[in-house]
Coordinates of C-alpha atoms in Angstrom, one line a residue:
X29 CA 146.6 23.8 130.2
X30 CA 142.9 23.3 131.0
X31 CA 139.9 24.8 129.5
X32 CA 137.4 26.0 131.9
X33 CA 134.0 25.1 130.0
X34 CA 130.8 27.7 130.8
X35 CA 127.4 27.5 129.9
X36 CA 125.0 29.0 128.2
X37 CA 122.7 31.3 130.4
X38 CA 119.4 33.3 128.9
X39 CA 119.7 36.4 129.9
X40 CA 117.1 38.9 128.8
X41 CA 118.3 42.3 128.2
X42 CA 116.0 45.6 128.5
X43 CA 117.5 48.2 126.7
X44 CA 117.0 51.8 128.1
X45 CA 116.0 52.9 124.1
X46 CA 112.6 51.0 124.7
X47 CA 111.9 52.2 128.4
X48 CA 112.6 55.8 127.5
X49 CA 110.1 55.2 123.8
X50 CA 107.7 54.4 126.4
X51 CA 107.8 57.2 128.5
X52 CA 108.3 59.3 125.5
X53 CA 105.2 57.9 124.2
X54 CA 103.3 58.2 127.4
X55 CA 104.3 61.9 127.9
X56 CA 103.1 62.2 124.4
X57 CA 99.5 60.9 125.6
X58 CA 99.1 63.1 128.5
X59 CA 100.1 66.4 125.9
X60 CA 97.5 65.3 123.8
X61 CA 94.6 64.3 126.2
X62 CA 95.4 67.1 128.0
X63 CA 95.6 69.4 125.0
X64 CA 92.2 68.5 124.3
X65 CA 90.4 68.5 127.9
X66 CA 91.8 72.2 127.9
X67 CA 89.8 72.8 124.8
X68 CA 86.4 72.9 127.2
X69 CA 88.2 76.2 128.5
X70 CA 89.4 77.8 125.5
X71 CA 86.1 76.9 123.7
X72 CA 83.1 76.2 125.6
X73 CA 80.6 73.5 124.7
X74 CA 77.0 75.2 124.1
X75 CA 75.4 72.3 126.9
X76 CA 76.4 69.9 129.8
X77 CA 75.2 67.6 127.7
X78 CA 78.1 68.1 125.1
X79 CA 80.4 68.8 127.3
X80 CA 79.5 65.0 129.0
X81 CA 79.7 63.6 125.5
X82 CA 83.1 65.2 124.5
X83 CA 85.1 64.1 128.0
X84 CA 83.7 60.4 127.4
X85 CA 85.3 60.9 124.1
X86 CA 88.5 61.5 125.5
X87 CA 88.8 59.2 128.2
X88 CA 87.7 56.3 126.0
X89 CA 90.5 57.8 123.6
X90 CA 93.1 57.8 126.5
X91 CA 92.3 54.8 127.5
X92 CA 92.9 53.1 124.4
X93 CA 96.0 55.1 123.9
X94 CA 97.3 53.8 126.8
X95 CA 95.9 50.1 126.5
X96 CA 98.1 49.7 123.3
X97 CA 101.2 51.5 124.0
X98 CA 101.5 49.7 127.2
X99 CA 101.0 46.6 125.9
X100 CA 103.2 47.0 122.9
X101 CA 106.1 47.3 125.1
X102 CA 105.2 44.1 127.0
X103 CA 106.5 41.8 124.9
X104 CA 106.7 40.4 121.0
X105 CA 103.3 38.5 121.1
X106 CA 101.7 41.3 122.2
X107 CA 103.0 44.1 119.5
X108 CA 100.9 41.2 117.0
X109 CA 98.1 42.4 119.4
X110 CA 98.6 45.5 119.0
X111 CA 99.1 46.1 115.2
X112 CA 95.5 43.6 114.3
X113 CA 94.0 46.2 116.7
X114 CA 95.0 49.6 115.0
X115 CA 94.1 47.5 112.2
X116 CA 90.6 46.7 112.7
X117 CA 90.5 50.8 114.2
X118 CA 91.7 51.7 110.9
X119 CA 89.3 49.5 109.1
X120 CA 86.4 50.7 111.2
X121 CA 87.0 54.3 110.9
X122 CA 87.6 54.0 106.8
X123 CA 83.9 52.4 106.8
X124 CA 82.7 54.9 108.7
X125 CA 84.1 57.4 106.6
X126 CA 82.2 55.9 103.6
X127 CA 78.7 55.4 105.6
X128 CA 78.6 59.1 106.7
X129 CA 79.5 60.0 103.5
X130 CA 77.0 58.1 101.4
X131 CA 74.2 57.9 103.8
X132 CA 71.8 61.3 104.8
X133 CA 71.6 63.0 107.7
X134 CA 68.0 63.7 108.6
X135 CA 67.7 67.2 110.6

């Protein structure tokens, strides 16, 4: 009786759970962005220049969106990428929270 010897091949294996979170979370994106462009219609911005300052807003926002959730799914060094940078959004936006908060407004 002989033994037939086989080696060991890596083989990396994408499982359809992660493609179909991506889309998910891409078709997620597009409601969203696109929940808010439609806002302009349902409730007009008083100037151009408003209405210039709230579509930056959500393209930046998109863009970001995108940037991460893209790159989360790229590999496991990147998803390290991707959680320090919510962190440092979170971080930001808690400052932020305290600055407006404690600082005055001059009209």
């Amino acid at each position: 009786m002989e033994t037939k010897l086989q080696t060991n091949q890596n083989v990396e294996i994408k499982s359809k759970k992660e493609v179909s979170l991506r889309k998910l979370l891409n078709m997620i994106g597009l409601l969203i962005f696109g929940g808010l462009a439609l806002t302009i219609i349902t409730n007009p911005p008083h100037s151009i220049n408003e209405i210039k300052e709230f579509l930056l807003f959500i393209v930046g926002s998109a863009f970001v969106y995108y940037v991460l959730v893209n790159l989360y799914f790229i590999g496991q060094s990147w998803r390290k990428v991707v959680y320090a940078s919510l962190l440092i959004i979170g971080s930001v936006s808690i400052f932020i929270i305290f600055y407006l908060s404690t600082s005055s407004i001059p009209h």
